[in-house]
CSV table of C-alpha atoms in Angstrom, one decimal:
chain,number,residue,atom,x,y,z
P,1013,MET,CA,-41.7,44.7,-5.6
P,1014,ASP,CA,-40.9,48.4,-4.9
P,1015,PRO,CA,-43.5,51.0,-4.4
P,1016,LEU,CA,-44.4,53.5,-7.1
P,1017,ASP,CA,-42.3,56.7,-7.2
P,1018,ARG,CA,-44.1,60.0,-7.3
P,1019,SER,CA,-43.1,60.5,-11.0
P,1020,ASP,CA,-44.6,57.0,-11.9
P,1021,PRO,CA,-48.0,57.0,-13.6
P,1022,LYS,CA,-50.8,55.5,-11.4
P,1023,ARG,CA,-52.8,54.3,-14.3
P,1024,ILE,CA,-52.0,53.1,-17.9
P,1025,GLY,CA,-54.9,52.2,-20.2
P,1026,ASP,CA,-57.4,50.1,-18.2
P,1027,ILE,CA,-54.6,49.1,-15.7
P,1028,THR,CA,-54.0,50.4,-12.2
P,1029,LEU,CA,-50.4,50.4,-11.3
P,1030,ARG,CA,-49.4,49.2,-7.8
P,1031,GLY,CA,-45.6,49.0,-7.8
P,1032,ARG,CA,-42.3,48.7,-9.7
P,1033,LEU,CA,-41.1,45.2,-10.8
P,1034,GLY,CA,-37.7,46.2,-12.5
P,1035,PHE,CA,-36.1,48.2,-15.1
P,1036,GLY,CA,-33.8,47.6,-18.1
P,1037,GLY,CA,-31.8,49.4,-20.8
P,1038,MET,CA,-34.9,50.2,-22.7
P,1039,GLY,CA,-37.8,50.6,-20.3
P,1040,ARG,CA,-39.4,50.1,-16.8
P,1041,VAL,CA,-41.6,47.2,-15.8
P,1042,PHE,CA,-44.6,48.0,-13.4
P,1043,TYR,CA,-46.9,45.5,-11.5
P,1044,GLY,CA,-50.6,46.4,-12.3
P,1045,VAL,CA,-54.1,45.1,-12.1
P,1046,THR,CA,-56.6,45.3,-15.0
P,1047,ASP,CA,-60.2,46.5,-14.4
P,1048,ASP,CA,-61.1,42.7,-14.9
P,1049,HIS,CA,-58.8,41.9,-11.8
P,1050,GLU,CA,-56.1,40.4,-13.9
P,1051,ALA,CA,-52.5,40.6,-12.6
P,1052,VAL,CA,-50.1,42.0,-15.2
P,1053,ALA,CA,-46.6,43.2,-15.8
P,1054,VAL,CA,-46.6,46.4,-17.7
P,1055,LYS,CA,-43.5,47.4,-19.7
P,1056,VAL,CA,-43.1,51.1,-20.6
P,1057,ILE,CA,-40.4,52.7,-22.7
P,1058,ARG,CA,-38.1,55.1,-20.7
P,1059,GLU,CA,-38.9,58.8,-21.1
P,1060,ASP,CA,-35.4,59.7,-22.4
P,1061,LEU,CA,-35.6,56.9,-25.2
P,1062,VAL,CA,-39.3,57.4,-26.3
P,1063,ALA,CA,-38.4,59.6,-29.1
P,1064,ARG,CA,-35.8,57.3,-30.6
P,1065,ALA,CA,-37.2,55.6,-33.8
P,1066,GLU,CA,-35.0,52.5,-33.3
P,1067,VAL,CA,-36.2,51.9,-29.8
P,1068,ARG,CA,-39.9,52.3,-30.8
P,1069,ALA,CA,-39.4,49.9,-33.6
P,1070,ARG,CA,-37.9,47.3,-31.3
P,1071,PHE,CA,-40.7,47.9,-28.9
P,1072,ALA,CA,-43.3,47.6,-31.7
P,1073,ARG,CA,-41.7,44.4,-32.8
P,1074,GLU,CA,-42.0,42.8,-29.4
P,1075,THR,CA,-45.6,43.7,-29.2
P,1076,ASP,CA,-46.3,42.3,-32.7
P,1077,ALA,CA,-44.4,39.1,-31.8
P,1078,LEU,CA,-46.5,38.7,-28.6
P,1079,ARG,CA,-49.7,39.1,-30.7
P,1080,THR,CA,-48.6,36.5,-33.0
P,1081,ILE,CA,-47.1,33.7,-30.8
P,1082,GLN,CA,-49.4,31.4,-29.1
P,1083,GLY,CA,-47.9,29.0,-26.6
P,1084,PRO,CA,-48.5,27.7,-23.1
P,1085,HIS,CA,-45.0,28.5,-21.9
P,1086,ILE,CA,-44.7,32.0,-23.2
P,1087,ALA,CA,-46.0,35.0,-21.2
P,1088,ALA,CA,-49.1,36.0,-23.1
P,1089,LEU,CA,-50.0,39.6,-24.2
P,1090,VAL,CA,-52.9,41.0,-22.2
P,1091,ASP,CA,-53.1,44.5,-23.7
P,1092,ALA,CA,-51.0,47.1,-25.5
P,1093,SER,CA,-51.1,50.8,-26.5
P,1094,ASP,CA,-51.7,52.0,-30.1
P,1095,GLU,CA,-48.7,52.3,-32.2
P,1096,ASP,CA,-48.9,56.2,-32.3
P,1097,GLU,CA,-49.3,56.6,-28.7
P,1098,GLU,CA,-46.8,59.1,-27.1
P,1099,ARG,CA,-45.3,56.6,-24.7
P,1100,PRO,CA,-45.9,53.0,-25.9
P,1101,TRP,CA,-46.5,50.3,-23.4
P,1102,LEU,CA,-47.5,46.6,-23.3
P,1103,ALA,CA,-49.0,44.3,-20.6
P,1104,VAL,CA,-48.3,40.7,-20.3
P,1105,GLU,CA,-49.6,38.2,-17.8
P,1106,PHE,CA,-47.8,38.4,-14.4
P,1107,VAL,CA,-45.9,35.3,-13.7
P,1108,ARG,CA,-45.4,34.7,-9.9
P,1109,GLY,CA,-42.2,33.1,-9.0
P,1110,LEU,CA,-38.3,33.3,-9.3
P,1111,THR,CA,-36.4,33.5,-12.6
P,1112,LEU,CA,-34.1,30.6,-13.3
P,1113,LYS,CA,-31.2,32.8,-12.7
P,1114,GLU,CA,-32.4,33.8,-9.2
P,1115,PHE,CA,-33.4,30.2,-8.3
P,1116,VAL,CA,-29.9,28.7,-9.2
P,1117,GLU,CA,-28.1,31.5,-7.5
P,1118,THR,CA,-30.0,31.1,-4.3
P,1119,SER,CA,-30.9,27.3,-4.3
P,1120,GLY,CA,-28.1,25.8,-6.4
P,1121,PRO,CA,-28.2,23.9,-9.7
P,1122,LEU,CA,-31.1,21.8,-10.8
P,1123,SER,CA,-30.8,17.9,-11.0
P,1124,GLU,CA,-30.3,16.4,-14.3
P,1125,ALA,CA,-33.8,15.2,-14.6
P,1126,ASP,CA,-35.2,18.6,-13.6
P,1127,ALA,CA,-32.9,20.5,-16.0
P,1128,ALA,CA,-34.0,18.1,-18.8
P,1129,ALA,CA,-37.6,18.7,-17.9
P,1130,LEU,CA,-37.0,22.4,-18.1
P,1131,GLY,CA,-35.3,21.9,-21.4
P,1132,VAL,CA,-38.4,20.2,-22.7
P,1133,VAL,CA,-40.6,23.2,-21.8
P,1134,LEU,CA,-38.1,25.7,-23.2
P,1135,ALA,CA,-37.7,23.7,-26.5
P,1136,GLY,CA,-41.5,23.8,-26.7
P,1137,ALA,CA,-41.5,27.6,-26.3
P,1138,LEU,CA,-38.9,28.0,-29.0
P,1139,ARG,CA,-40.9,25.7,-31.3
P,1140,ASP,CA,-43.9,28.0,-31.0
P,1141,ILE,CA,-41.7,31.0,-31.7
P,1142,HIS,CA,-40.1,29.5,-34.7
P,1143,ALA,CA,-43.5,28.2,-36.0
P,1144,VAL,CA,-44.5,31.8,-36.8
P,1145,GLY,CA,-41.1,32.6,-38.5
P,1146,LEU,CA,-39.5,34.4,-35.7
P,1147,LEU,CA,-36.4,33.9,-33.5
P,1148,HIS,CA,-36.1,34.7,-29.8
P,1149,ARG,CA,-32.5,35.7,-29.8
P,1150,ASP,CA,-32.2,36.5,-26.1
P,1151,LEU,CA,-33.1,33.2,-24.3
P,1152,LYS,CA,-31.2,33.2,-21.0
P,1153,PRO,CA,-31.8,32.3,-17.3
P,1154,ALA,CA,-33.1,35.7,-16.4
P,1155,ASN,CA,-35.8,35.4,-19.1
P,1156,VAL,CA,-37.2,32.1,-17.8
P,1157,LEU,CA,-39.7,32.5,-15.0
P,1158,LEU,CA,-40.4,29.4,-12.8
P,1159,GLY,CA,-44.1,30.0,-12.1
P,1160,GLN,CA,-46.5,28.0,-10.1
P,1161,ASP,CA,-48.1,26.8,-13.3
P,1162,GLY,CA,-44.8,25.9,-14.9
P,1163,PRO,CA,-41.9,27.7,-16.6
P,1164,LYS,CA,-42.6,30.5,-19.0
P,1165,VAL,CA,-40.4,32.5,-21.4
P,1166,ILE,CA,-40.5,36.1,-21.2
P,1167,ASP,CA,-39.0,39.3,-23.0
P,1168,LEU,CA,-39.3,39.1,-26.8
P,1169,GLY,CA,-37.7,42.4,-27.3
P,1170,LEU,CA,-35.0,41.0,-29.7
P,1171,VAL,CA,-37.2,38.8,-31.9
P,1172,ALA,CA,-36.2,38.7,-35.5
P,1173,PHE,CA,-37.4,37.1,-38.6
P,1174,ALA,CA,-36.1,33.5,-39.1
P,1175,GLU,CA,-35.5,34.0,-42.7
P,1176,GLY,CA,-33.2,36.7,-44.1
P,1177,PRO,CA,-31.4,39.6,-42.4
P,1178,THR,CA,-33.1,41.7,-39.8
P,1179,ASP,CA,-33.3,45.5,-39.5
P,1180,LEU,CA,-33.3,45.2,-35.7
P,1181,THR,CA,-29.5,45.6,-35.5
P,1182,THR,CA,-26.8,47.2,-37.5
P,1183,THR,CA,-23.4,45.7,-38.5
P,1184,GLU,CA,-21.9,47.9,-35.8
P,1185,SER,CA,-24.0,46.8,-32.8
P,1186,THR,CA,-24.5,43.5,-31.0
P,1187,LEU,CA,-27.8,43.0,-29.1
P,1188,GLY,CA,-28.3,40.2,-26.7
P,1189,THR,CA,-26.7,38.7,-23.5
P,1190,PRO,CA,-23.2,37.6,-24.2
P,1191,ALA,CA,-23.1,34.8,-21.7
P,1192,CYS,CA,-25.8,32.8,-23.9
P,1193,MET,CA,-24.9,34.3,-27.2
P,1194,SER,CA,-24.0,32.0,-30.1
P,1195,PRO,CA,-20.7,32.8,-31.9
P,1196,GLU,CA,-22.5,33.8,-35.1
P,1197,GLN,CA,-24.9,36.2,-33.2
P,1198,ALA,CA,-21.7,37.8,-31.5
P,1199,ASN,CA,-19.9,37.9,-34.8
P,1200,THR,CA,-22.6,38.7,-37.6
P,1201,PRO,CA,-25.9,39.5,-35.6
P,1202,LYS,CA,-27.8,40.2,-38.9
P,1203,GLN,CA,-27.2,36.7,-40.2
P,1204,VAL,CA,-28.6,34.4,-37.4
P,1205,THR,CA,-30.9,31.3,-37.7
P,1206,SER,CA,-32.8,29.1,-35.5
P,1207,ALA,CA,-29.5,27.5,-34.5
P,1208,ALA,CA,-28.7,30.6,-32.5
P,1209,ASP,CA,-31.7,29.8,-30.3
P,1210,VAL,CA,-30.5,26.2,-29.9
P,1211,TYR,CA,-27.2,27.5,-28.6
P,1212,ALA,CA,-28.9,29.8,-26.2
P,1213,LEU,CA,-31.1,26.9,-24.9
P,1214,GLY,CA,-27.9,24.9,-24.4
P,1215,ALA,CA,-26.2,27.7,-22.6
P,1216,THR,CA,-29.3,28.3,-20.4
P,1217,LEU,CA,-29.5,24.6,-19.5
P,1218,LEU,CA,-25.7,24.5,-18.8
P,1219,PHE,CA,-26.3,27.3,-16.2
P,1220,ALA,CA,-29.2,25.4,-14.8
P,1221,LEU,CA,-27.0,22.3,-14.2
P,1222,THR,CA,-23.7,23.9,-13.3
P,1223,LYS,CA,-24.1,27.4,-12.4
P,1224,HIS,CA,-21.8,28.6,-15.0
P,1225,TYR,CA,-22.0,29.6,-18.7
P,1226,PRO,CA,-20.1,28.2,-21.6
P,1227,TYR,CA,-17.5,30.9,-21.7
P,1228,ASP,CA,-16.1,33.4,-19.2
P,1229,GLY,CA,-13.8,36.3,-19.5
P,1230,GLY,CA,-12.4,39.2,-17.4
P,1231,ASN,CA,-14.9,41.6,-19.1
P,1232,ILE,CA,-17.5,41.4,-21.8
P,1233,ALA,CA,-15.0,42.0,-24.6
P,1234,ALA,CA,-12.9,39.1,-23.5
P,1235,MET,CA,-15.9,36.8,-23.1
P,1236,LEU,CA,-17.1,37.8,-26.7
P,1237,MET,CA,-13.5,37.0,-28.0
P,1238,ASN,CA,-13.7,33.6,-26.4
P,1239,ILE,CA,-17.2,32.9,-27.9
P,1240,ILE,CA,-16.3,33.7,-31.4
P,1241,SER,CA,-13.0,31.8,-31.4
P,1242,ALA,CA,-13.4,28.4,-33.0
P,1243,ASP,CA,-10.2,27.2,-31.1
P,1244,THR,CA,-11.7,27.9,-27.6
P,1245,GLN,CA,-14.0,25.1,-26.3
P,1246,PRO,CA,-16.9,25.8,-24.1
P,1247,ASN,CA,-16.6,25.0,-20.3
P,1248,LEU,CA,-18.5,21.9,-19.7
P,1249,ASP,CA,-17.3,21.2,-16.2
P,1250,GLY,CA,-19.9,19.6,-14.0
P,1251,LEU,CA,-21.8,17.7,-16.6
P,1252,SER,CA,-22.2,13.9,-16.4
P,1253,ASP,CA,-21.2,11.6,-19.0
P,1254,SER,CA,-24.8,11.0,-19.9
P,1255,THR,CA,-25.6,14.8,-20.7
P,1256,ARG,CA,-22.3,16.0,-21.9
P,1257,PRO,CA,-22.7,14.7,-25.6
P,1258,LEU,CA,-26.0,16.8,-26.0
P,1259,PHE,CA,-24.3,19.9,-24.8
P,1260,VAL,CA,-21.2,19.4,-27.0
P,1261,LYS,CA,-23.6,19.5,-30.0
P,1262,MET,CA,-25.8,22.3,-28.8
P,1263,LEU,CA,-22.8,24.5,-28.1
P,1264,ALA,CA,-21.0,23.7,-31.3
P,1265,HIS,CA,-19.2,26.7,-32.8
P,1266,ASP,CA,-20.5,25.7,-36.2
P,1267,PRO,CA,-24.4,26.3,-36.4
P,1268,ALA,CA,-24.7,23.5,-39.0
P,1269,ALA,CA,-23.3,21.1,-36.4
P,1270,ARG,CA,-26.0,21.8,-33.8
P,1271,PRO,CA,-29.1,19.7,-33.5
P,1272,THR,CA,-32.6,21.2,-34.4
P,1273,VAL,CA,-34.9,22.2,-31.6
P,1274,ALA,CA,-36.9,19.0,-32.3
P,1275,GLN,CA,-33.8,16.9,-32.1
P,1276,SER,CA,-32.8,18.6,-28.8
P,1277,ASP,CA,-36.3,18.0,-27.4
P,1278,ASP,CA,-36.2,14.4,-28.2
P,1279,ARG,CA,-33.0,13.9,-26.4
P,1280,LEU,CA,-34.1,16.0,-23.4
P,1281,LYS,CA,-37.3,13.9,-23.1
P,1282,GLU,CA,-35.1,10.7,-22.9
P,1283,LEU,CA,-33.2,12.4,-20.1
P,1284,CYS,CA,-36.0,13.7,-18.1
P,1285,GLY,CA,-38.2,10.5,-17.9
P,1286,ARG,CA,-41.9,10.6,-17.0
P,1287,ALA,CA,-44.0,13.5,-15.6
P,1288,PRO,CA,-41.4,16.2,-16.2
P,1289,LEU,CA,-43.4,19.3,-15.7
P,1290,LYS,CA,-45.2,18.4,-12.5
P,1291,ARG,CA,-41.9,17.4,-10.9
P,1292,LEU,CA,-40.2,20.5,-12.2
P,1293,VAL,CA,-42.8,22.8,-10.7
P,1294,GLU,CA,-42.7,21.1,-7.4
P,1295,ALA,CA,-38.8,21.3,-7.4
P,1296,THR,CA,-38.4,24.9,-8.4
P,1297,TYR,CA,-41.5,27.1,-7.6
P,1298,VAL,CA,-40.4,29.6,-5.0
P,1299,GLU,CA,-42.3,32.8,-4.6
P,1300,ARG,CA,-40.4,36.1,-4.2
P,1301,GLU,CA,-40.7,37.7,-0.7
P,1302,SER,CA,-41.4,41.0,-2.5
P,1303,ASP,CA,-44.1,39.6,-4.8
P,1304,PRO,CA,-47.5,41.4,-4.7
P,1305,GLU,CA,-50.5,39.6,-3.0
P,1306,GLU,CA,-52.7,37.4,-5.1
P,1307,VAL,CA,-55.4,39.2,-7.0
P,1308,GLY,CA,-58.7,37.9,-6.1
P,1309,PRO,CA,-62.2,38.4,-7.4
P,1310,PRO,CA,-63.8,41.8,-7.0
P,1311,PRO,CA,-65.2,42.3,-3.4
P,1312,ARG,CA,-68.9,41.8,-2.9
P,1313,PRO,CA,-70.9,44.9,-2.6
P,1314,PRO,CA,-72.1,45.6,1.0
P,1315,ARG,CA,-75.5,44.5,1.9
P,1316,LYS,CA,-78.0,47.4,2.4
P,1317,ASP,CA,-79.0,48.0,5.9
P,1318,LEU,CA,-82.9,48.0,5.9
P,1319,SER,CA,-83.3,47.9,9.6
P,1320,ALA,CA,-83.9,51.7,9.8
P,1321,VAL,CA,-86.4,51.4,6.9
P,1322,VAL,CA,-88.5,48.4,7.9
P,1323,ARG,CA,-88.7,46.9,11.4
P,1324,PRO,CA,-88.8,43.2,11.8
P,1325,GLY,CA,-92.0,43.4,13.8
P,1326,SER,CA,-93.8,45.3,11.0
P,1327,VAL,CA,-92.8,42.7,8.4
P,1328,VAL,CA,-94.3,39.9,10.4
P,1329,ALA,CA,-97.5,41.7,11.0
P,1330,MET,CA,-97.7,42.5,7.3
P,1331,LEU,CA,-97.5,38.9,6.3
P,1332,ALA,CA,-100.0,37.8,8.9
P,1333,ASP,CA,-102.5,40.2,7.5
P,1334,ARG,CA,-102.0,38.9,4.0
P,1335,LEU,CA,-102.5,35.3,5.1
P,1336,ARG,CA,-105.8,36.1,7.0
P,1337,SER,CA,-107.1,37.9,4.0
P,1338,VAL,CA,-106.3,35.1,1.6
P,1339,TYR,CA,-107.8,32.6,4.0
P,1340,SER,CA,-111.0,34.6,4.3
P,1341,ALA,CA,-111.4,35.0,0.7
P,1342,ASN,CA,-111.0,31.1,0.1
P,1343,ALA,CA,-113.3,30.4,3.0
P,1344,ALA,CA,-116.1,32.4,1.3
P,1345,PHE,CA,-116.2,29.9,-1.6
């Protein structure tokens, strides 16, 4: 975590900001603590983009999605600004730990059992997103946090309705991360279905297992050309014979040839065996050196020093006088 800059706000809503967590193409993310002592990640639209209607619409869509989706493996919305606020913001629970991308790049690929266990968790998150008629559209290793309570999916900035075209993109623009983008999302982004999320799940797990993505290229344009070409097969090097058939299906060029999220989940459960989440957390949870300290309960108020007001000796004498008076009164009866 980096310290706040002089130009950064010190407080947003009921949240005190304590540092910078990162930034992206649309906004900046801060670490903050609510007045109820809950650690949160606060996303704010960049000042130079706040006046753009399409950026505000995308931000509002993410906020609405977070309000709608309920799931144990999706970072939950804690608070958000009003729609008409000058500079919109949203706050989600702060998940302490590395992203899947960071973990693999620093510690190496996951075992087959742990990658399958991760797949079960991510499939569950996608199922919760799809259950409310939405698509994630940007599932990737950098959007999976390996927290101490289990993996959680973050960044719903590209959510779209599962049925029908979305107004989030135009025919001239492609939003998403090319490395994990399905052929249809790269080619016709306004006409994607839940099969695009299945493809992204396969690409994310492929990276977790092999440290590479389905397609590569000298630049983004070359990568996209490989992705949309039906004649170019995905790179499945490093997969075992037991896992390869599932990835062939999940990364199929034709969306209709891919399994559903539920079918993928069933096969992943077979591959991971028993107690998948506990083993996965133990194998992957690593805290960043730059992560902020844990937020504890509010400090106890200091005890008042009464020594200057009442001396111990006077208290004892007062109690003795009361006992004598009570004893004398009782003795009279």
